[in-house]
């Protein structure tokens, strides 16, 4: 198979879909890897490193998209890339289609087989291709929150961990999954008071055990959320429903009750956001806006700010699935790999992931009814 790696064009997105080491693995398996010149520069990987591993460097994105049978990316295609779509193309990337009606329409119209990293799901419910970026984003949410709490960035002027004789900041985390757990680790490590709000009693018990009671846990309900949000110096939205829009757990009225200069970091913004006042997506070049006296950080590609770490972590988990898709061909790979099957969001002009169809009000078609008989 010919696998194409274009340069990411999203604002300040410095990650790349494949490291030179990943290219070497695919080449050793007998596949061709074509890389747009400069694609790895933001992550610290030179064109020479890719060439050394046998990848072919091409000067433009158009050439990569037109020659590749499967495109591997990091972020969802932007409108400038829709013109590259065609039937028989497989797209393997983060998609978050529940918040992307125009992209979904384009994928369906051009009959692209679109496989989303974030909806590949193991039998135990784990999301293996989303997990490393959730770990990065969870840890970053506390780093950026601590920074924007500084007065010169518009925050309250609070040191997250306080000092002896002065209380630390109150960090409220909505969601106790991978993002929330990693945010709690960082916030606790910096000495903050940490509260995690989660709807699963089993998950709350797990968090209480692993943190040895050093964080507070609350069951998710409107009453607990409203009371906790009012006390927050830093509020982190860490809610995920695979493939679907994030539920709005924090109302605008709750935000109005927050302390002046408090900070919100909504990691769920790429799924529509879990906080009502997160009504726009920001970028690394202009990451925040103020509403009701509260600073909002709503960058949809947070791990793009630490691209070296993120690219290495992403390739670690995507390479096995890429080898399967390339080695067996898409159809055979899907038959033999149920978690990979769950990653297919569009196929032959149909939306094949139910949460995406429901979120966008589009018809849903089960993938099994579209695949050829094995």
mmCIF file of C-alpha atoms in Angstrom:
data_model
loop_
_atom_site.group_PDB
_atom_site.id
_atom_site.type_symbol
_atom_site.label_atom_id
_atom_site.label_comp_id
_atom_site.label_asym_id
_atom_site.label_seq_id
_atom_site.Cartn_x
_atom_site.Cartn_y
_atom_site.Cartn_z
ATOM 1 C CA UNK A 1 0.000 0.000 0.000
ATOM 2 C CA UNK A 2 1.082 3.597 -0.596
ATOM 3 C CA UNK A 3 0.759 5.551 2.649
ATOM 4 C CA UNK A 4 0.826 9.354 2.494
ATOM 5 C CA UNK A 5 1.856 11.751 5.257
ATOM 6 C CA UNK A 6 0.899 15.374 4.457
ATOM 7 C CA UNK A 7 1.980 18.353 6.509
ATOM 8 C CA UNK A 8 -0.626 19.471 9.057
ATOM 9 C CA UNK A 9 -2.145 22.858 8.228
ATOM 10 C CA UNK A 10 -4.215 23.592 11.332
ATOM 11 C CA UNK A 11 -3.099 26.717 13.196
ATOM 12 C CA UNK A 12 0.125 25.977 15.110
ATOM 13 C CA UNK A 13 -0.265 22.226 14.630
ATOM 14 C CA UNK A 14 3.297 20.987 14.738
ATOM 15 C CA UNK A 15 2.644 17.278 15.101
ATOM 16 C CA UNK A 16 3.098 14.847 12.230
ATOM 17 C CA UNK A 17 1.250 11.553 11.765
ATOM 18 C CA UNK A 18 4.323 9.331 11.554
ATOM 19 C CA UNK A 19 7.889 9.437 12.854
ATOM 20 C CA UNK A 20 10.812 8.360 10.664
ATOM 21 C CA UNK A 21 10.934 5.224 12.801
ATOM 22 C CA UNK A 22 7.308 4.527 11.943
ATOM 23 C CA UNK A 23 8.095 5.013 8.270
ATOM 24 C CA UNK A 24 10.883 2.434 8.625
ATOM 25 C CA UNK A 25 8.467 -0.107 10.119
ATOM 26 C CA UNK A 26 6.016 0.336 7.224
ATOM 27 C CA UNK A 27 8.811 0.152 4.663
ATOM 28 C CA UNK A 28 10.162 -3.057 6.200
ATOM 29 C CA UNK A 29 6.673 -4.542 5.838
ATOM 30 C CA UNK A 30 6.822 -3.833 2.097
ATOM 31 C CA UNK A 31 4.794 -0.643 1.880
ATOM 32 C CA UNK A 32 5.617 2.712 0.288
ATOM 33 C CA UNK A 33 5.644 5.837 2.425
ATOM 34 C CA UNK A 34 5.389 9.272 0.824
ATOM 35 C CA UNK A 35 5.907 12.352 2.961
ATOM 36 C CA UNK A 36 5.296 16.005 2.147
ATOM 37 C CA UNK A 37 8.560 17.921 2.448
ATOM 38 C CA UNK A 38 8.763 19.643 5.823
ATOM 39 C CA UNK A 39 5.933 17.611 7.373
ATOM 40 C CA UNK A 40 8.039 16.529 10.337
ATOM 41 C CA UNK A 41 9.906 19.779 10.943
ATOM 42 C CA UNK A 42 7.593 21.014 13.695
ATOM 43 C CA UNK A 43 8.205 17.819 15.660
ATOM 44 C CA UNK A 44 11.949 17.967 15.114
ATOM 45 C CA UNK A 45 12.126 15.324 12.354
ATOM 46 C CA UNK A 46 14.021 16.390 9.232
ATOM 47 C CA UNK A 47 13.337 15.365 5.646
ATOM 48 C CA UNK A 48 16.719 13.648 5.643
ATOM 49 C CA UNK A 49 15.632 11.400 8.506
ATOM 50 C CA UNK A 50 12.584 10.247 6.541
ATOM 51 C CA UNK A 51 14.642 9.752 3.386
ATOM 52 C CA UNK A 52 17.174 7.701 5.326
ATOM 53 C CA UNK A 53 14.362 5.311 6.298
ATOM 54 C CA UNK A 54 13.252 4.909 2.692
ATOM 55 C CA UNK A 55 10.356 7.364 2.560
ATOM 56 C CA UNK A 56 9.852 9.363 -0.626
ATOM 57 C CA UNK A 57 9.731 13.137 -0.133
ATOM 58 C CA UNK A 58 7.250 15.047 -2.296
ATOM 59 C CA UNK A 59 7.149 18.837 -2.624
ATOM 60 C CA UNK A 60 3.395 19.427 -2.208
ATOM 61 C CA UNK A 61 0.371 18.211 -0.288
ATOM 62 C CA UNK A 62 -1.526 17.769 -3.556
ATOM 63 C CA UNK A 63 0.988 15.174 -4.757
ATOM 64 C CA UNK A 64 0.875 13.273 -1.476
ATOM 65 C CA UNK A 65 -2.929 13.169 -1.393
ATOM 66 C CA UNK A 66 -3.232 12.194 -5.073
ATOM 67 C CA UNK A 67 -0.683 9.351 -4.957
ATOM 68 C CA UNK A 68 -1.546 7.825 -1.583
ATOM 69 C CA UNK A 69 -4.025 5.011 -1.081
ATOM 70 C CA UNK A 70 -4.188 5.752 2.635
ATOM 71 C CA UNK A 71 -3.582 9.159 4.185
ATOM 72 C CA UNK A 72 -2.419 9.282 7.779
ATOM 73 C CA UNK A 73 -2.904 12.614 9.565
ATOM 74 C CA UNK A 74 -3.111 13.985 13.064
ATOM 75 C CA UNK A 75 -5.980 16.472 12.926
ATOM 76 C CA UNK A 76 -9.170 16.466 10.887
ATOM 77 C CA UNK A 77 -8.886 17.819 7.324
ATOM 78 C CA UNK A 78 -9.681 21.515 6.922
ATOM 79 C CA UNK A 79 -11.825 22.912 4.059
ATOM 80 C CA UNK A 80 -8.667 23.634 2.022
ATOM 81 C CA UNK A 81 -8.063 19.869 1.962
ATOM 82 C CA UNK A 82 -11.580 18.745 1.027
ATOM 83 C CA UNK A 83 -10.688 19.031 -2.661
ATOM 84 C CA UNK A 84 -8.248 16.142 -2.242
ATOM 85 C CA UNK A 85 -11.005 13.710 -1.241
ATOM 86 C CA UNK A 86 -11.869 10.930 -3.649
ATOM 87 C CA UNK A 87 -13.535 7.548 -3.721
ATOM 88 C CA UNK A 88 -11.209 4.631 -2.837
ATOM 89 C CA UNK A 89 -9.210 6.882 -0.465
ATOM 90 C CA UNK A 90 -8.773 5.755 3.138
ATOM 91 C CA UNK A 91 -8.285 8.513 5.690
ATOM 92 C CA UNK A 92 -6.821 7.534 9.060
ATOM 93 C CA UNK A 93 -6.735 10.407 11.573
ATOM 94 C CA UNK A 94 -8.494 12.121 14.466
ATOM 95 C CA UNK A 95 -11.828 13.281 13.059
ATOM 96 C CA UNK A 96 -14.263 14.306 15.857
ATOM 97 C CA UNK A 97 -17.040 14.427 13.262
ATOM 98 C CA UNK A 98 -19.839 15.073 15.773
ATOM 99 C CA UNK A 99 -18.656 18.699 15.831
ATOM 100 C CA UNK A 100 -17.791 18.850 12.088
ATOM 101 C CA UNK A 101 -20.909 18.803 9.851
ATOM 102 C CA UNK A 102 -19.166 20.235 6.774
ATOM 103 C CA UNK A 103 -16.298 17.765 6.958
ATOM 104 C CA UNK A 104 -18.735 14.893 7.404
ATOM 105 C CA UNK A 105 -20.707 16.056 4.371
ATOM 106 C CA UNK A 106 -17.549 16.188 2.261
ATOM 107 C CA UNK A 107 -16.412 12.720 3.342
ATOM 108 C CA UNK A 108 -19.820 11.268 2.552
ATOM 109 C CA UNK A 109 -20.093 13.080 -0.767
ATOM 110 C CA UNK A 110 -16.712 11.772 -1.953
ATOM 111 C CA UNK A 111 -17.244 8.274 -0.493
ATOM 112 C CA UNK A 112 -14.062 8.391 1.558
ATOM 113 C CA UNK A 113 -13.422 5.569 4.012
ATOM 114 C CA UNK A 114 -12.745 7.663 7.114
ATOM 115 C CA UNK A 115 -11.338 5.845 10.141
ATOM 116 C CA UNK A 116 -11.209 7.943 13.297
ATOM 117 C CA UNK A 117 -8.450 7.339 15.815
ATOM 118 C CA UNK A 118 -10.776 8.427 18.609
ATOM 119 C CA UNK A 119 -13.514 5.826 18.060
ATOM 120 C CA UNK A 120 -11.341 2.711 17.772
ATOM 121 C CA UNK A 121 -12.475 0.965 20.928
ATOM 122 C CA UNK A 122 -11.327 -2.162 22.748
ATOM 123 C CA UNK A 123 -13.770 -4.669 24.281
ATOM 124 C CA UNK A 124 -13.081 -3.195 27.739
ATOM 125 C CA UNK A 125 -14.107 0.258 26.508
ATOM 126 C CA UNK A 126 -10.553 1.570 26.205
ATOM 127 C CA UNK A 127 -9.711 4.006 23.421
ATOM 128 C CA UNK A 128 -6.124 3.028 22.537
ATOM 129 C CA UNK A 129 -5.444 5.720 19.934
ATOM 130 C CA UNK A 130 -7.046 8.504 21.933
ATOM 131 C CA UNK A 131 -5.390 7.604 25.230
ATOM 132 C CA UNK A 132 -1.882 9.062 24.647
ATOM 133 C CA UNK A 133 -3.219 12.406 23.439
ATOM 134 C CA UNK A 134 -5.691 12.452 26.338
ATOM 135 C CA UNK A 135 -2.752 11.906 28.670
ATOM 136 C CA UNK A 136 -0.902 14.812 27.063
ATOM 137 C CA UNK A 137 -3.953 17.107 27.071
ATOM 138 C CA UNK A 138 -4.825 16.246 30.674
ATOM 139 C CA UNK A 139 -1.348 17.095 31.882
ATOM 140 C CA UNK A 140 -1.192 20.219 29.721
ATOM 141 C CA UNK A 141 -4.551 21.455 31.022
ATOM 142 C CA UNK A 142 -2.984 22.049 34.436
ATOM 143 C CA UNK A 143 0.193 23.590 32.982
ATOM 144 C CA UNK A 144 -1.741 26.114 30.912
ATOM 145 C CA UNK A 145 -4.267 26.685 33.688
ATOM 146 C CA UNK A 146 -1.464 27.515 36.117
ATOM 147 C CA UNK A 147 0.045 29.904 33.594
ATOM 148 C CA UNK A 148 -3.179 31.755 32.843
ATOM 149 C CA UNK A 149 -3.974 32.126 36.527
ATOM 150 C CA UNK A 150 -1.018 34.518 36.609
ATOM 151 C CA UNK A 151 -2.106 38.151 36.706
ATOM 152 C CA UNK A 152 -0.133 39.198 33.626
ATOM 153 C CA UNK A 153 -2.164 36.689 31.586
ATOM 154 C CA UNK A 154 -5.470 37.993 32.947
ATOM 155 C CA UNK A 155 -5.926 35.491 35.768
ATOM 156 C CA UNK A 156 -6.573 35.920 39.495
ATOM 157 C CA UNK A 157 -2.902 36.085 40.376
ATOM 158 C CA UNK A 158 -2.986 32.725 42.123
ATOM 159 C CA UNK A 159 -0.068 30.302 42.524
ATOM 160 C CA UNK A 160 -1.541 26.854 42.019
ATOM 161 C CA UNK A 161 0.217 25.285 44.995
ATOM 162 C CA UNK A 162 0.176 28.300 47.300
ATOM 163 C CA UNK A 163 2.997 28.693 49.854
ATOM 164 C CA UNK A 164 3.198 27.957 53.581
ATOM 165 C CA UNK A 165 0.562 30.056 55.297
ATOM 166 C CA UNK A 166 -1.310 30.762 52.043
ATOM 167 C CA UNK A 167 -3.898 28.290 50.709
ATOM 168 C CA UNK A 168 -3.420 26.645 47.295
ATOM 169 C CA UNK A 169 -5.764 27.012 44.346
ATOM 170 C CA UNK A 170 -8.964 25.002 44.007
ATOM 171 C CA UNK A 171 -8.868 22.871 40.854
ATOM 172 C CA UNK A 172 -12.183 21.343 39.770
ATOM 173 C CA UNK A 173 -12.038 18.598 37.142
ATOM 174 C CA UNK A 174 -15.181 17.485 35.304
ATOM 175 C CA UNK A 175 -14.664 13.866 34.299
ATOM 176 C CA UNK A 176 -12.528 11.147 35.796
ATOM 177 C CA UNK A 177 -11.332 9.406 32.644
ATOM 178 C CA UNK A 178 -7.862 9.552 31.096
ATOM 179 C CA UNK A 179 -7.846 13.357 30.740
ATOM 180 C CA UNK A 180 -9.242 13.932 34.203
ATOM 181 C CA UNK A 181 -6.914 11.444 35.892
ATOM 182 C CA UNK A 182 -3.834 12.971 34.277
ATOM 183 C CA UNK A 183 -5.013 16.473 35.140
ATOM 184 C CA UNK A 184 -5.491 15.374 38.751
ATOM 185 C CA UNK A 185 -1.955 13.917 38.849
ATOM 186 C CA UNK A 186 -0.445 17.197 37.694
ATOM 187 C CA UNK A 187 -2.606 19.435 39.890
ATOM 188 C CA UNK A 188 -1.968 17.308 42.948
ATOM 189 C CA UNK A 189 1.747 17.257 42.191
ATOM 190 C CA UNK A 190 1.763 21.055 42.144
ATOM 191 C CA UNK A 191 0.052 21.173 45.531
ATOM 192 C CA UNK A 192 -3.464 22.267 44.519
ATOM 193 C CA UNK A 193 -6.724 21.298 46.203
ATOM 194 C CA UNK A 194 -8.241 18.884 43.676
ATOM 195 C CA UNK A 195 -11.853 17.834 43.201
ATOM 196 C CA UNK A 196 -12.853 15.336 40.502
ATOM 197 C CA UNK A 197 -16.521 15.153 39.486
ATOM 198 C CA UNK A 198 -17.525 11.935 37.733
ATOM 199 C CA UNK A 199 -20.785 10.115 36.976
ATOM 200 C CA UNK A 200 -19.455 6.582 37.546
ATOM 201 C CA UNK A 201 -19.374 5.502 41.186
ATOM 202 C CA UNK A 202 -16.968 2.718 40.246
ATOM 203 C CA UNK A 203 -14.558 5.237 38.696
ATOM 204 C CA UNK A 204 -14.803 7.463 41.769
ATOM 205 C CA UNK A 205 -13.833 4.500 43.970
ATOM 206 C CA UNK A 206 -10.885 3.785 41.689
ATOM 207 C CA UNK A 207 -9.683 7.403 41.831
ATOM 208 C CA UNK A 208 -10.052 7.497 45.607
ATOM 209 C CA UNK A 209 -7.924 4.343 45.844
ATOM 210 C CA UNK A 210 -5.147 5.337 43.432
ATOM 211 C CA UNK A 211 -4.803 8.824 44.901
ATOM 212 C CA UNK A 212 -4.994 7.444 48.464
ATOM 213 C CA UNK A 213 -7.726 9.910 49.413
ATOM 214 C CA UNK A 214 -5.603 12.963 48.540
ATOM 215 C CA UNK A 215 -8.229 14.259 46.110
ATOM 216 C CA UNK A 216 -11.914 14.857 46.763
ATOM 217 C CA UNK A 217 -14.402 12.995 44.600
ATOM 218 C CA UNK A 218 -17.981 14.045 43.871
ATOM 219 C CA UNK A 219 -20.802 12.335 42.048
ATOM 220 C CA UNK A 220 -21.757 14.248 38.914
ATOM 221 C CA UNK A 221 -25.091 16.023 39.264
ATOM 222 C CA UNK A 222 -26.181 19.634 38.681
ATOM 223 C CA UNK A 223 -26.121 20.487 42.396
ATOM 224 C CA UNK A 224 -22.570 19.238 42.999
ATOM 225 C CA UNK A 225 -21.304 20.781 39.780
ATOM 226 C CA UNK A 226 -22.803 24.208 40.540
ATOM 227 C CA UNK A 227 -21.346 24.297 44.066
ATOM 228 C CA UNK A 228 -17.902 23.142 42.951
ATOM 229 C CA UNK A 229 -17.693 25.464 39.943
ATOM 230 C CA UNK A 230 -18.462 28.472 42.132
ATOM 231 C CA UNK A 231 -15.366 27.705 44.239
ATOM 232 C CA UNK A 232 -13.015 26.938 41.338
ATOM 233 C CA UNK A 233 -9.865 28.885 40.616
ATOM 234 C CA UNK A 234 -9.202 26.502 37.713
ATOM 235 C CA UNK A 235 -12.020 24.522 36.068
ATOM 236 C CA UNK A 236 -11.022 21.729 33.677
ATOM 237 C CA UNK A 237 -13.548 20.154 31.319
ATOM 238 C CA UNK A 238 -12.460 16.548 30.783
ATOM 239 C CA UNK A 239 -15.678 14.907 29.600
ATOM 240 C CA UNK A 240 -15.792 12.421 26.726
ATOM 241 C CA UNK A 241 -18.527 10.361 25.103
ATOM 242 C CA UNK A 242 -16.782 8.456 22.261
ATOM 243 C CA UNK A 243 -17.737 9.872 18.874
ATOM 244 C CA UNK A 244 -20.494 12.113 20.245
ATOM 245 C CA UNK A 245 -20.790 15.752 21.242
ATOM 246 C CA UNK A 246 -19.748 16.483 24.793
ATOM 247 C CA UNK A 247 -22.675 17.160 27.156
ATOM 248 C CA UNK A 248 -23.000 20.723 28.461
ATOM 249 C CA UNK A 249 -22.501 20.201 32.182
ATOM 250 C CA UNK A 250 -21.721 23.792 33.196
ATOM 251 C CA UNK A 251 -24.345 26.416 32.391
ATOM 252 C CA UNK A 252 -23.682 30.065 31.610
ATOM 253 C CA UNK A 253 -25.237 31.001 34.949
ATOM 254 C CA UNK A 254 -22.724 28.761 36.745
ATOM 255 C CA UNK A 255 -19.882 30.556 34.964
ATOM 256 C CA UNK A 256 -21.334 33.911 36.017
ATOM 257 C CA UNK A 257 -20.995 32.783 39.636
ATOM 258 C CA UNK A 258 -17.276 31.985 39.289
ATOM 259 C CA UNK A 259 -14.553 34.135 40.837
ATOM 260 C CA UNK A 260 -13.277 37.036 38.708
ATOM 261 C CA UNK A 261 -10.059 35.962 37.030
ATOM 262 C CA UNK A 262 -10.759 32.241 37.364
ATOM 263 C CA UNK A 263 -9.653 30.088 34.433
ATOM 264 C CA UNK A 264 -11.545 27.491 32.392
ATOM 265 C CA UNK A 265 -9.669 24.936 30.277
ATOM 266 C CA UNK A 266 -12.129 22.827 28.270
ATOM 267 C CA UNK A 267 -10.281 19.841 26.833
ATOM 268 C CA UNK A 268 -13.581 18.652 25.310
ATOM 269 C CA UNK A 269 -13.746 21.638 22.948
ATOM 270 C CA UNK A 270 -12.988 19.456 19.907
ATOM 271 C CA UNK A 271 -16.202 17.590 20.725
ATOM 272 C CA UNK A 272 -18.209 20.786 21.163
ATOM 273 C CA UNK A 273 -17.170 21.580 24.743
ATOM 274 C CA UNK A 274 -18.748 20.682 28.080
ATOM 275 C CA UNK A 275 -19.093 24.267 29.330
ATOM 276 C CA UNK A 276 -21.817 26.528 27.917
ATOM 277 C CA UNK A 277 -19.601 29.599 27.609
ATOM 278 C CA UNK A 278 -17.044 27.698 25.535
ATOM 279 C CA UNK A 279 -18.783 28.894 22.385
ATOM 280 C CA UNK A 280 -15.771 29.115 20.082
ATOM 281 C CA UNK A 281 -12.550 27.273 19.336
ATOM 282 C CA UNK A 282 -9.318 29.155 19.960
ATOM 283 C CA UNK A 283 -5.794 28.564 18.669
ATOM 284 C CA UNK A 284 -2.312 28.398 20.148
ATOM 285 C CA UNK A 285 -1.614 31.841 18.692
ATOM 286 C CA UNK A 286 -4.675 33.349 20.460
ATOM 287 C CA UNK A 287 -5.614 30.742 23.079
ATOM 288 C CA UNK A 288 -7.960 32.590 25.427
ATOM 289 C CA UNK A 289 -10.936 34.913 25.613
ATOM 290 C CA UNK A 290 -12.752 36.465 28.564
ATOM 291 C CA UNK A 291 -16.441 36.020 29.333
ATOM 292 C CA UNK A 292 -18.231 37.011 32.557
ATOM 293 C CA UNK A 293 -14.844 37.899 34.035
ATOM 294 C CA UNK A 294 -13.551 34.345 33.537
ATOM 295 C CA UNK A 295 -10.651 33.468 31.254
ATOM 296 C CA UNK A 296 -11.525 30.681 28.784
ATOM 297 C CA UNK A 297 -8.867 28.479 27.128
ATOM 298 C CA UNK A 298 -10.465 26.557 24.241
ATOM 299 C CA UNK A 299 -7.644 25.255 22.024
ATOM 300 C CA UNK A 300 -8.767 22.133 20.164
ATOM 301 C CA UNK A 301 -5.293 20.750 19.473
ATOM 302 C CA UNK A 302 -3.571 21.203 22.817
ATOM 303 C CA UNK A 303 -0.975 18.438 22.245
ATOM 304 C CA UNK A 304 0.209 20.352 19.162
ATOM 305 C CA UNK A 305 2.094 22.634 21.556
ATOM 306 C CA UNK A 306 4.336 19.726 22.604
ATOM 307 C CA UNK A 307 4.705 18.063 19.207
ATOM 308 C CA UNK A 308 7.825 16.016 19.812
ATOM 309 C CA UNK A 309 6.302 14.177 22.769
ATOM 310 C CA UNK A 310 2.907 13.930 21.082
ATOM 311 C CA UNK A 311 4.170 12.611 17.737
ATOM 312 C CA UNK A 312 6.252 9.913 19.395
ATOM 313 C CA UNK A 313 3.338 8.878 21.612
ATOM 314 C CA UNK A 314 0.892 8.856 18.704
ATOM 315 C CA UNK A 315 3.064 6.761 16.390
ATOM 316 C CA UNK A 316 3.535 4.239 19.196
ATOM 317 C CA UNK A 317 -0.176 3.412 19.092
ATOM 318 C CA UNK A 318 -1.164 4.026 15.462
ATOM 319 C CA UNK A 319 1.573 1.992 13.777
ATOM 320 C CA UNK A 320 0.051 -1.413 14.579
ATOM 321 C CA UNK A 321 -3.310 -0.460 13.086
ATOM 322 C CA UNK A 322 -1.611 1.122 10.051
ATOM 323 C CA UNK A 323 0.296 -2.114 9.447
ATOM 324 C CA UNK A 324 -2.943 -4.083 9.609
ATOM 325 C CA UNK A 325 -4.795 -1.771 7.213
ATOM 326 C CA UNK A 326 -1.897 -1.688 4.772
ATOM 327 C CA UNK A 327 -1.029 -5.364 5.003
ATOM 328 C CA UNK A 328 -4.506 -6.833 4.683
ATOM 329 C CA UNK A 329 -6.292 -4.070 2.825
ATOM 330 C CA UNK A 330 -9.088 -2.138 4.507
ATOM 331 C CA UNK A 331 -11.917 -4.653 4.071
ATOM 332 C CA UNK A 332 -9.990 -7.699 5.327
ATOM 333 C CA UNK A 333 -8.503 -5.693 8.172
ATOM 334 C CA UNK A 334 -11.971 -4.636 9.328
ATOM 335 C CA UNK A 335 -13.313 -8.191 9.313
ATOM 336 C CA UNK A 336 -10.491 -9.389 11.541
ATOM 337 C CA UNK A 337 -10.331 -6.491 13.979
ATOM 338 C CA UNK A 338 -13.559 -5.456 15.781
ATOM 339 C CA UNK A 339 -11.946 -2.453 17.560
ATOM 340 C CA UNK A 340 -10.761 -1.129 14.184
ATOM 341 C CA UNK A 341 -14.253 -1.608 12.771
ATOM 342 C CA UNK A 342 -15.571 0.782 15.399
ATOM 343 C CA UNK A 343 -13.177 3.405 14.038
ATOM 344 C CA UNK A 344 -14.980 3.612 10.688
ATOM 345 C CA UNK A 345 -17.066 6.801 10.701
ATOM 346 C CA UNK A 346 -17.884 7.038 6.973
ATOM 347 C CA UNK A 347 -17.830 4.347 4.296
ATOM 348 C CA UNK A 348 -19.035 4.332 0.677
ATOM 349 C CA UNK A 349 -21.017 7.532 1.127
ATOM 350 C CA UNK A 350 -22.662 6.593 4.434
ATOM 351 C CA UNK A 351 -22.227 7.634 8.060
ATOM 352 C CA UNK A 352 -21.404 4.405 9.867
ATOM 353 C CA UNK A 353 -20.864 5.572 13.457
ATOM 354 C CA UNK A 354 -24.172 5.982 15.310
ATOM 355 C CA UNK A 355 -23.121 8.784 17.681
ATOM 356 C CA UNK A 356 -21.932 10.904 14.734
ATOM 357 C CA UNK A 357 -25.177 10.361 12.822
ATOM 358 C CA UNK A 358 -27.240 11.218 15.902
ATOM 359 C CA UNK A 359 -25.215 14.344 16.741
ATOM 360 C CA UNK A 360 -25.494 15.702 13.189
ATOM 361 C CA UNK A 361 -29.041 14.530 12.438
ATOM 362 C CA UNK A 362 -27.860 12.338 9.555
ATOM 363 C CA UNK A 363 -28.969 8.846 8.502
ATOM 364 C CA UNK A 364 -27.000 6.023 10.069
ATOM 365 C CA UNK A 365 -26.051 2.881 8.165
ATOM 366 C CA UNK A 366 -24.491 -0.089 9.909
ATOM 367 C CA UNK A 367 -21.067 -0.917 8.511
ATOM 368 C CA UNK A 368 -21.796 -4.639 8.317
ATOM 369 C CA UNK A 369 -24.546 -4.016 5.768
ATOM 370 C CA UNK A 370 -22.076 -2.232 3.487
ATOM 371 C CA UNK A 371 -19.060 -4.542 3.667
ATOM 372 C CA UNK A 372 -18.781 -7.232 0.987
ATOM 373 C CA UNK A 373 -19.585 -10.746 2.145
ATOM 374 C CA UNK A 374 -16.408 -12.310 3.497
#
